[in-house]
Short mmCIF file of C-alpha atoms and ligand atoms in Angstrom, two decimals:
data_model
loop_
_atom_site.label_atom_id
_atom_site.label_comp_id
_atom_site.label_asym_id
_atom_site.label_seq_id
_atom_site.Cartn_x
_atom_site.Cartn_y
_atom_site.Cartn_z
CA UNK L 220 -21.32 29.28 24.12
CA UNK L 221 -19.66 32.33 22.61
CA UNK L 222 -16.88 30.94 20.41
CA UNK L 223 -17.16 27.62 18.52
CA UNK L 224 -14.95 26.98 15.52
CA UNK L 225 -15.55 24.36 12.82
CA UNK L 226 -13.84 21.22 14.08
CA UNK L 227 -13.42 18.56 11.38
CA UNK L 228 -11.65 16.09 13.66
CA UNK L 229 -12.39 12.40 13.07
CA UNK L 230 -12.88 11.67 16.76
CA UNK L 231 -13.09 12.73 19.47
CA UNK L 232 -15.13 15.13 17.42
CA UNK L 233 -17.47 18.07 17.45
CA UNK L 234 -20.62 17.50 19.53
CA UNK L 235 -23.89 19.45 19.42
CA UNK L 236 -23.44 22.71 21.36
CA UNK L 237 -26.89 22.39 22.90
CA UNK L 238 -26.12 18.92 24.26
CA UNK L 239 -22.78 20.14 25.64
CA UNK L 240 -24.37 23.12 27.35
CA UNK L 241 -26.97 20.93 29.02
CA UNK L 242 -24.31 18.41 30.03
CA UNK L 243 -22.09 21.16 31.43
CA UNK L 244 -24.98 22.43 33.54
CA UNK L 245 -25.75 18.90 34.78
CA UNK L 246 -22.08 18.42 35.65
CA UNK L 247 -22.26 21.34 38.06
CA UNK L 248 -25.75 20.99 39.45
CA UNK L 249 -28.09 18.18 38.43
CA UNK L 250 -31.74 19.30 38.40
CA UNK L 251 -31.05 21.85 41.17
CA UNK L 252 -30.12 19.11 43.65
CA UNK L 253 -26.79 20.69 44.66
CA UNK L 254 -24.63 17.93 43.17
CA UNK L 255 -23.43 17.15 39.68
CA UNK L 256 -24.48 14.04 37.75
CA UNK L 257 -20.86 12.80 37.71
CA UNK L 258 -20.75 12.98 41.51
CA UNK L 259 -23.49 10.49 42.37
CA UNK L 260 -23.45 6.73 42.72
CA UNK L 261 -24.08 4.79 39.55
CA UNK L 262 -26.46 2.67 41.65
CA UNK L 263 -28.45 5.66 42.94
CA UNK L 264 -31.88 6.68 41.69
CA UNK L 265 -30.67 9.69 39.68
CA UNK L 266 -28.23 7.75 37.55
CA UNK L 267 -30.53 4.76 37.28
CA UNK L 268 -33.10 7.06 35.66
CA UNK L 269 -30.43 8.39 33.29
CA UNK L 270 -29.55 4.86 32.13
CA UNK L 271 -33.21 3.91 31.66
CA UNK L 272 -33.93 7.01 29.59
CA UNK L 273 -30.76 6.59 27.51
CA UNK L 274 -31.68 2.99 26.64
CA UNK L 275 -35.27 3.95 25.91
CA UNK L 276 -34.27 6.87 23.65
CA UNK L 277 -31.68 4.76 21.86
CA UNK L 278 -34.31 2.14 21.03
CA UNK L 279 -36.81 4.81 20.02
CA UNK L 280 -34.37 6.46 17.60
CA UNK L 281 -33.63 3.07 16.03
CA UNK L 282 -37.24 1.82 16.02
CA UNK L 283 -36.16 -1.13 18.14
CA UNK L 284 -38.48 -3.31 20.16
CA UNK L 285 -37.62 -5.82 22.83
CA UNK L 286 -35.55 -8.09 20.59
CA UNK L 287 -32.26 -6.34 21.46
CA UNK L 288 -30.41 -5.09 24.55
CA UNK L 289 -28.55 -1.78 24.72
CA UNK L 290 -25.23 -2.19 26.51
CA UNK L 291 -22.55 0.34 27.52
CA UNK L 292 -18.93 -0.76 27.54
CA UNK L 293 -15.44 0.68 27.89
CA UNK L 294 -12.17 0.06 26.10
CA UNK L 295 -13.20 1.67 22.82
CA UNK L 296 -14.53 -0.09 19.75
CA UNK L 297 -11.12 -1.80 19.75
CA UNK L 298 -12.11 -3.79 22.85
CA UNK L 299 -15.07 -5.14 20.92
CA UNK L 300 -12.80 -6.40 18.14
CA UNK L 301 -11.70 -8.95 20.79
CA UNK L 302 -14.88 -9.32 22.87
CA UNK L 303 -17.02 -10.28 19.88
CA UNK L 304 -15.02 -13.39 18.92
CA UNK L 305 -14.51 -14.14 22.62
CA UNK L 306 -18.30 -14.34 23.03
CA UNK L 307 -19.59 -15.56 19.70
CA UNK L 308 -16.89 -17.31 17.67
CA UNK L 309 -17.18 -21.10 17.82
CA UNK L 310 -15.92 -22.48 14.50
CA UNK L 311 -15.38 -19.72 11.96
CA UNK L 312 -16.47 -16.13 11.34
CA UNK L 313 -16.56 -14.11 8.12
CA UNK L 314 -14.97 -10.64 7.97
CA UNK L 315 -15.21 -8.10 5.15
CA UNK L 316 -11.96 -6.10 5.01
CA UNK L 317 -12.47 -2.75 3.26
CA UNK L 318 -10.24 -0.40 5.24
CA UNK L 319 -8.07 0.25 8.27
CA UNK L 320 -10.72 -0.51 10.88
CA UNK L 321 -12.21 -3.66 9.41
CA UNK L 322 -8.65 -4.92 8.90
CA UNK L 323 -7.91 -4.27 12.58
CA UNK L 324 -11.13 -6.02 13.58
CA UNK L 325 -10.14 -9.11 11.59
CA UNK L 326 -6.55 -9.08 12.88
CA UNK L 327 -7.63 -8.64 16.51
CA UNK L 328 -10.10 -11.47 15.98
CA UNK L 329 -7.30 -13.72 14.71
CA UNK L 330 -5.42 -13.25 17.99
CA UNK L 331 -8.16 -14.90 20.05
CA UNK L 332 -9.76 -17.15 17.41
CA UNK L 333 -7.66 -20.36 17.42
CA UNK L 334 -8.62 -23.12 17.04
CA UNK L 335 -11.59 -21.36 15.38
CA UNK L 336 -10.96 -19.42 12.17
CA UNK L 337 -11.36 -15.87 10.90
CA UNK L 338 -12.23 -15.94 7.21
CA UNK L 339 -11.60 -12.73 5.23
CA UNK L 340 -14.39 -12.87 2.64
CA UNK L 341 -12.88 -10.10 0.49
CA UNK L 342 -10.27 -7.37 0.87
CA UNK L 343 -9.49 -4.17 -1.02
CA UNK L 344 -6.06 -3.74 0.55
CA UNK L 345 -4.28 -4.28 -2.78
CA UNK L 346 -5.88 -1.04 -4.03
CA UNK L 347 -5.02 0.82 -0.79
CA UNK L 348 -8.58 0.46 0.46
CA UNK L 349 -9.87 2.98 -2.09
CA UNK L 350 -13.26 1.21 -2.00
CA UNK L 351 -15.07 -1.55 -0.18
CA UNK L 352 -15.18 -4.86 -2.09
CA UNK L 353 -18.63 -5.28 -3.71
CA UNK L 354 -20.95 -8.14 -2.63
CA UNK L 355 -20.16 -10.00 -5.89
CA UNK L 356 -16.63 -10.59 -4.54
CA UNK L 357 -17.57 -11.80 -1.04
CA UNK L 358 -16.77 -15.45 -0.42
CA UNK L 359 -19.21 -16.01 2.41
CA UNK L 360 -19.35 -19.26 4.33
CA UNK L 361 -23.02 -20.12 5.01
CA UNK L 362 -22.05 -21.95 8.20
CA UNK L 363 -20.03 -19.04 9.69
CA UNK L 364 -20.96 -17.99 13.23
CA UNK L 365 -21.32 -14.38 12.11
CA UNK L 366 -20.42 -11.88 9.38
CA UNK L 367 -18.52 -8.77 10.55
CA UNK L 368 -18.51 -5.52 8.55
CA UNK L 369 -17.49 -1.92 9.20
CA UNK L 370 -20.14 0.17 7.48
CA UNK L 371 -18.17 3.42 7.42
CA UNK L 372 -14.39 3.34 7.11
CA UNK L 373 -13.26 6.43 9.02
CA UNK L 374 -9.71 6.45 7.65
CA UNK L 375 -10.40 5.68 3.99
CA UNK L 376 -13.60 7.68 3.64
CA UNK L 377 -16.05 5.16 2.24
CA UNK L 378 -19.21 3.48 3.43
CA UNK L 379 -21.52 0.66 2.52
CA UNK L 380 -24.45 2.58 0.96
CA UNK L 381 -26.81 -0.02 2.45
CA UNK L 382 -26.06 -2.47 5.22
CA UNK L 383 -25.79 -6.08 3.99
CA UNK L 384 -28.50 -8.58 4.77
CA UNK L 385 -27.20 -11.57 6.71
CA UNK L 386 -28.78 -13.73 9.42
CA UNK L 387 -25.91 -12.97 11.84
CA UNK L 388 -24.61 -9.57 10.82
CA UNK L 389 -22.23 -7.81 13.22
CA UNK L 390 -21.59 -4.15 12.44
CA UNK L 391 -18.89 -1.74 13.54
CA UNK L 392 -20.89 1.46 13.01
CA UNK L 393 -18.52 3.66 15.05
CA UNK L 394 -18.15 6.53 12.62
CA UNK L 395 -21.71 6.60 11.31
CA UNK L 396 -23.79 5.58 14.32
CA UNK L 397 -27.10 7.51 14.33
CA UNK L 398 -26.17 9.50 11.22
CA UNK L 399 -28.94 7.81 9.21
CA UNK L 400 -31.61 5.18 9.92
CA UNK L 401 -29.99 1.78 10.55
CA UNK L 402 -31.65 -1.66 10.22
CA UNK L 403 -30.45 -2.65 13.71
CA UNK L 404 -33.47 -4.87 14.33
CA UNK L 405 -32.17 -7.13 11.53
CA UNK L 406 -28.64 -7.33 12.99
CA UNK L 407 -27.08 -9.68 15.52
CA UNK L 408 -24.95 -6.95 17.06
CA UNK L 409 -24.16 -3.33 16.25
CA UNK L 410 -21.47 -1.39 18.10
CA UNK L 411 -19.56 1.85 18.03
CA UNK L 412 -17.24 4.06 20.03
CA UNK L 413 -19.17 7.15 21.09
CA UNK L 414 -16.53 9.72 20.22
CA UNK L 415 -17.77 10.57 16.73
CA UNK L 416 -21.51 11.11 16.55
CA UNK L 417 -22.60 10.27 20.06
CA UNK L 418 -20.51 11.59 22.92
CA UNK L 419 -17.08 11.53 24.52
CA UNK L 420 -14.44 8.82 24.20
CA UNK L 421 -14.35 6.15 26.88
CA UNK L 422 -17.82 4.88 26.08
CA UNK L 423 -18.91 2.20 23.62
CA UNK L 424 -22.50 1.54 22.70
CA UNK L 425 -23.48 -2.00 21.70
CA UNK L 426 -26.89 -3.28 20.69
CA UNK L 427 -27.18 -7.02 21.01
CA UNK L 428 -29.86 -9.42 19.78
CA UNK L 429 -31.07 -11.35 22.81
CA UNK L 430 -31.33 -14.57 20.82
CA UNK L 431 -27.52 -14.68 20.77
CA UNK L 432 -27.18 -15.35 24.50
CA UNK L 433 -27.96 -19.09 24.59
CA UNK L 434 -25.16 -19.61 22.06
CA UNK L 435 -22.72 -17.33 23.87
CA UNK L 436 -19.40 -18.82 25.06
CA UNK L 437 -18.20 -18.59 28.65
CA UNK L 438 -15.88 -15.60 28.92
CA UNK L 439 -12.92 -15.45 31.35
CA UNK L 440 -14.77 -12.74 33.33
CA UNK L 441 -18.40 -11.62 33.53
CA UNK L 442 -17.29 -8.11 32.63
CA UNK L 443 -16.59 -9.33 29.11
CA UNK L 444 -19.87 -11.17 28.62
CA UNK L 445 -22.57 -9.33 26.66
CA UNK L 446 -25.30 -11.32 28.40
CA UNK L 447 -24.02 -10.49 31.89
CA UNK L 448 -23.52 -6.85 30.97
CA UNK L 449 -27.05 -6.61 29.65
CA UNK L 450 -28.52 -8.36 32.71
CA UNK L 451 -26.74 -5.94 35.04
CA UNK L 452 -27.80 -2.87 32.98
CA UNK L 453 -24.08 -2.38 32.20
CA UNK L 454 -23.26 -2.12 35.91
CA UNK L 455 -21.02 -5.08 36.64
CA UNK L 456 -18.52 -2.37 37.47
CA UNK L 457 -18.80 1.42 37.51
CA UNK L 458 -19.81 2.55 34.02
CA UNK L 459 -18.55 5.84 32.49
CA UNK L 460 -21.42 7.76 34.06
CA UNK L 461 -20.79 11.23 32.65
CA UNK L 462 -20.18 9.82 29.17
CA UNK L 463 -23.57 8.10 29.35
CA UNK L 464 -25.15 11.37 30.50
CA UNK L 465 -23.73 13.24 27.50
CA UNK L 466 -25.00 10.43 25.26
CA UNK L 467 -28.48 10.98 26.68
CA UNK L 468 -28.29 14.71 25.88
CA UNK L 469 -27.10 13.87 22.34
CA UNK L 470 -30.04 11.47 21.88
CA UNK L 471 -32.42 14.19 23.08
CA UNK L 472 -30.83 16.60 20.59
CA UNK L 473 -31.13 14.15 17.67
CA UNK L 474 -34.79 13.59 18.52
CA UNK L 475 -35.42 17.36 18.71
CA UNK L 476 -33.92 17.77 15.23
CA UNK L 477 -36.26 15.19 13.70
CA UNK L 478 -34.50 11.90 14.39
CA UNK L 479 -32.39 9.78 12.07
CA UNK L 480 -34.33 10.56 8.88
CA UNK L 481 -33.57 14.25 9.41
CA UNK L 482 -29.93 13.47 10.24
CA UNK L 483 -29.57 11.50 7.00
CA UNK L 484 -30.95 14.36 4.93
CA UNK L 485 -28.75 16.93 6.61
CA UNK L 486 -25.63 14.77 6.29
CA UNK L 487 -26.30 14.13 2.59
CA UNK L 488 -26.60 17.88 2.00
CA UNK L 489 -23.35 18.56 3.87
CA UNK L 490 -21.46 15.79 2.07
CA UNK L 491 -22.64 17.06 -1.33
CA UNK L 492 -21.27 20.53 -0.60
CA UNK L 493 -17.78 19.06 -0.08
CA UNK L 494 -17.84 16.44 -2.85
CA UNK L 495 -18.99 19.15 -5.29
CA UNK L 496 -16.03 21.29 -4.19
CA UNK L 497 -13.71 18.36 -4.97
CA UNK L 498 -15.34 17.42 -8.28
CA UNK L 499 -15.52 21.02 -9.51
CA UNK L 500 -11.88 21.85 -8.72
CA UNK L 501 -10.56 20.88 -12.16
CA UNK L 502 -8.51 18.07 -10.64
CA UNK L 503 -6.76 20.20 -7.97
CA UNK L 504 -8.46 18.13 -5.28
CA UNK L 505 -8.70 14.39 -5.88
CA UNK L 506 -11.13 12.27 -3.89
CA UNK L 507 -9.50 9.10 -2.56
CA UNK L 508 -12.53 6.83 -3.01
CA UNK L 509 -12.73 5.12 -6.40
CA UNK L 510 -16.42 4.12 -6.24
CA UNK L 511 -18.50 7.32 -6.02
CA UNK L 512 -21.60 5.62 -4.57
CA UNK L 513 -19.47 4.51 -1.64
CA UNK L 514 -18.26 7.99 -0.70
CA UNK L 515 -18.75 8.47 3.02
CA UNK L 516 -21.18 11.08 4.28
CA UNK L 517 -19.14 11.32 7.49
CA UNK L 518 -15.46 11.37 6.52
CA UNK L 519 -14.62 13.19 3.29
CA UNK L 520 -11.10 12.26 2.17
CA UNK L 521 -9.10 13.90 -0.62
CA UNK L 522 -5.63 14.83 -1.74
CA UNK L 523 -3.89 17.97 -3.00
CA UNK L 524 -1.18 17.97 -5.69
CA UNK L 525 1.71 17.81 -3.15
CA UNK L 526 2.49 17.26 0.53
CA UNK L 527 3.71 20.87 0.80
CA UNK L 528 0.38 22.18 -0.47
CA UNK L 529 -1.43 19.81 1.90
CA UNK L 530 0.50 21.22 4.87
CA UNK L 531 -0.17 24.76 3.76
CA UNK L 532 -3.87 23.96 3.27
CA UNK L 533 -4.16 22.59 6.82
CA UNK L 534 -2.27 25.54 8.35
CA UNK L 535 -4.23 28.19 6.46
CA UNK L 536 -7.54 26.49 7.19
CA UNK L 537 -6.68 26.49 10.90
CA UNK L 538 -6.00 30.24 10.77
CA UNK L 539 -9.45 30.59 9.21
CA UNK L 540 -11.22 28.75 12.03
CA UNK L 541 -11.34 25.25 10.48
CA UNK L 542 -9.37 22.64 12.41
CA UNK L 543 -8.78 18.87 12.43
CA UNK L 544 -8.41 18.50 8.66
CA UNK L 545 -5.17 16.49 8.51
CA UNK L 546 -5.64 12.98 7.10
CA UNK L 547 -4.99 9.84 9.16
CA UNK L 548 -1.34 9.49 10.21
CA UNK L 549 -0.57 6.53 7.92
CA UNK L 550 -2.54 7.80 4.93
CA UNK L 551 -1.96 11.56 4.69
CA UNK L 552 -4.02 13.94 2.56
CA UNK L 553 -7.06 15.72 3.96
CA UNK L 554 -9.94 14.28 5.92
CA UNK L 555 -12.94 16.42 6.76
CA UNK L 556 -15.12 14.64 9.29
CA UNK L 557 -18.63 16.04 9.20
CA UNK L 558 -20.56 14.14 11.85
CA UNK L 559 -24.10 15.05 12.93
CA UNK L 560 -22.97 18.08 14.95
CA UNK L 561 -21.16 19.78 12.06
CA UNK L 562 -23.52 22.46 10.72
CA UNK L 563 -24.07 22.97 6.98
CA UNK L 564 -22.33 26.34 7.43
CA UNK L 565 -19.13 24.49 8.39
CA UNK L 566 -19.15 22.57 5.12
CA UNK L 567 -19.98 25.70 3.16
CA UNK L 568 -17.10 27.56 4.81
CA UNK L 569 -14.70 24.72 3.99
CA UNK L 570 -15.94 24.45 0.38
CA UNK L 571 -15.48 28.17 -0.12
CA UNK L 572 -11.98 28.00 1.43
CA UNK L 573 -11.12 25.08 -0.89
CA UNK L 574 -12.21 27.05 -3.95
CA UNK L 575 -10.20 30.07 -2.90
CA UNK L 576 -7.09 28.01 -2.07
CA UNK L 577 -7.23 26.13 -5.38
CA UNK L 578 -7.61 29.31 -7.43
CA UNK L 579 -4.53 30.82 -5.71
CA UNK L 580 -2.35 27.71 -5.97
CA UNK L 581 -3.22 25.99 -9.23
C1 LIG E 2031 -14.78 2.57 12.42
C2 LIG E 2031 -13.92 2.52 13.64
N1 LIG E 2031 -13.86 1.38 14.35
C3 LIG E 2031 -13.11 1.29 15.47
C4 LIG E 2031 -12.38 2.36 15.93
C5 LIG E 2031 -11.56 2.23 17.18
O1 LIG E 2031 -12.12 2.98 18.19
P1 LIG E 2031 -11.40 3.18 19.60
O2 LIG E 2031 -10.17 4.01 19.36
O3 LIG E 2031 -12.42 3.88 20.40
O4 LIG E 2031 -11.06 1.84 20.14
C6 LIG E 2031 -12.43 3.59 15.23
C7 LIG E 2031 -11.65 4.76 15.70
O5 LIG E 2031 -11.58 5.79 15.11
C8 LIG E 2031 -13.22 3.65 14.06
O6 LIG E 2031 -13.29 4.79 13.36
#
């Protein structure tokens, strides 16, 4: 590909060029067969092999054995905010609310919960979600059906440095999926929309502990049952076939780069470049996260001294080949999303632009 700019969009987001090139080739002509991978039946042998390899590579990257199923769904991570309580909420479920997305998960859960209850174990909303409430503040109910957390808050730019330990942990990992090793084997369910680290929008990846099925509730339709989806290899209806193919190419790319340990190292390096640019700006840039250890390695959020300067920063950065930097619509400021596919050079270019901009404007 001749011209790729640095795209800091929060999602849909930059994907690895190599994976896109291979996907583009497979879209036109799959393995020299004269048809593209998006043009064949999802029940045919070509696509069946794609699904098998995608599941196998997903488990391999996560060091997962046979305890969990890998399931592909549609409707975004938002659909899972509803499907999870629909399947697994009997009496009450605990939710940690540390930002926009975990708040939405809890609120969507409340819509389908009654007569069961959604219990918010702690919330940082009163401080504008500038951190995630620490474990010392969580009021967990030991008899809850599950404990739901979002481990990386895409809008507010913080993460849980380590995933909590809980017998029935459910994780929205959307904006950090496969960016570092995850203890998925210890979780009840982990899910994420693909459109950040993994592939295109329209595809959700969920990894479900098989032991959950006997306790699963009857859903209004099989399409919304994790057990039925897993048993049908996610083919109750036509799955998003091309999205799954791109996911496979992304998994192959991650593996070729050294797997999740290598991703973690690379992402830490990239994040440091940007946080150093913020911290060394003499206060011109202010990080929005109050607890430094919680700073996200995926979504770097910060503010400039005024809205006018923020607008100018975004416009000038765009002219310099760096796009997608505007903060979330309800929050403002700057958000640089630096998922797996963002090269170190992208972060270095942004850091150098930040330094230059600050020296001209402060
Ligand atoms: C952490 C997190 N959870 C859930 C969602 C919702 O995803 P979707 O728009 O695919 O439903 C997002 C979207 O950005 C997100 O970042």
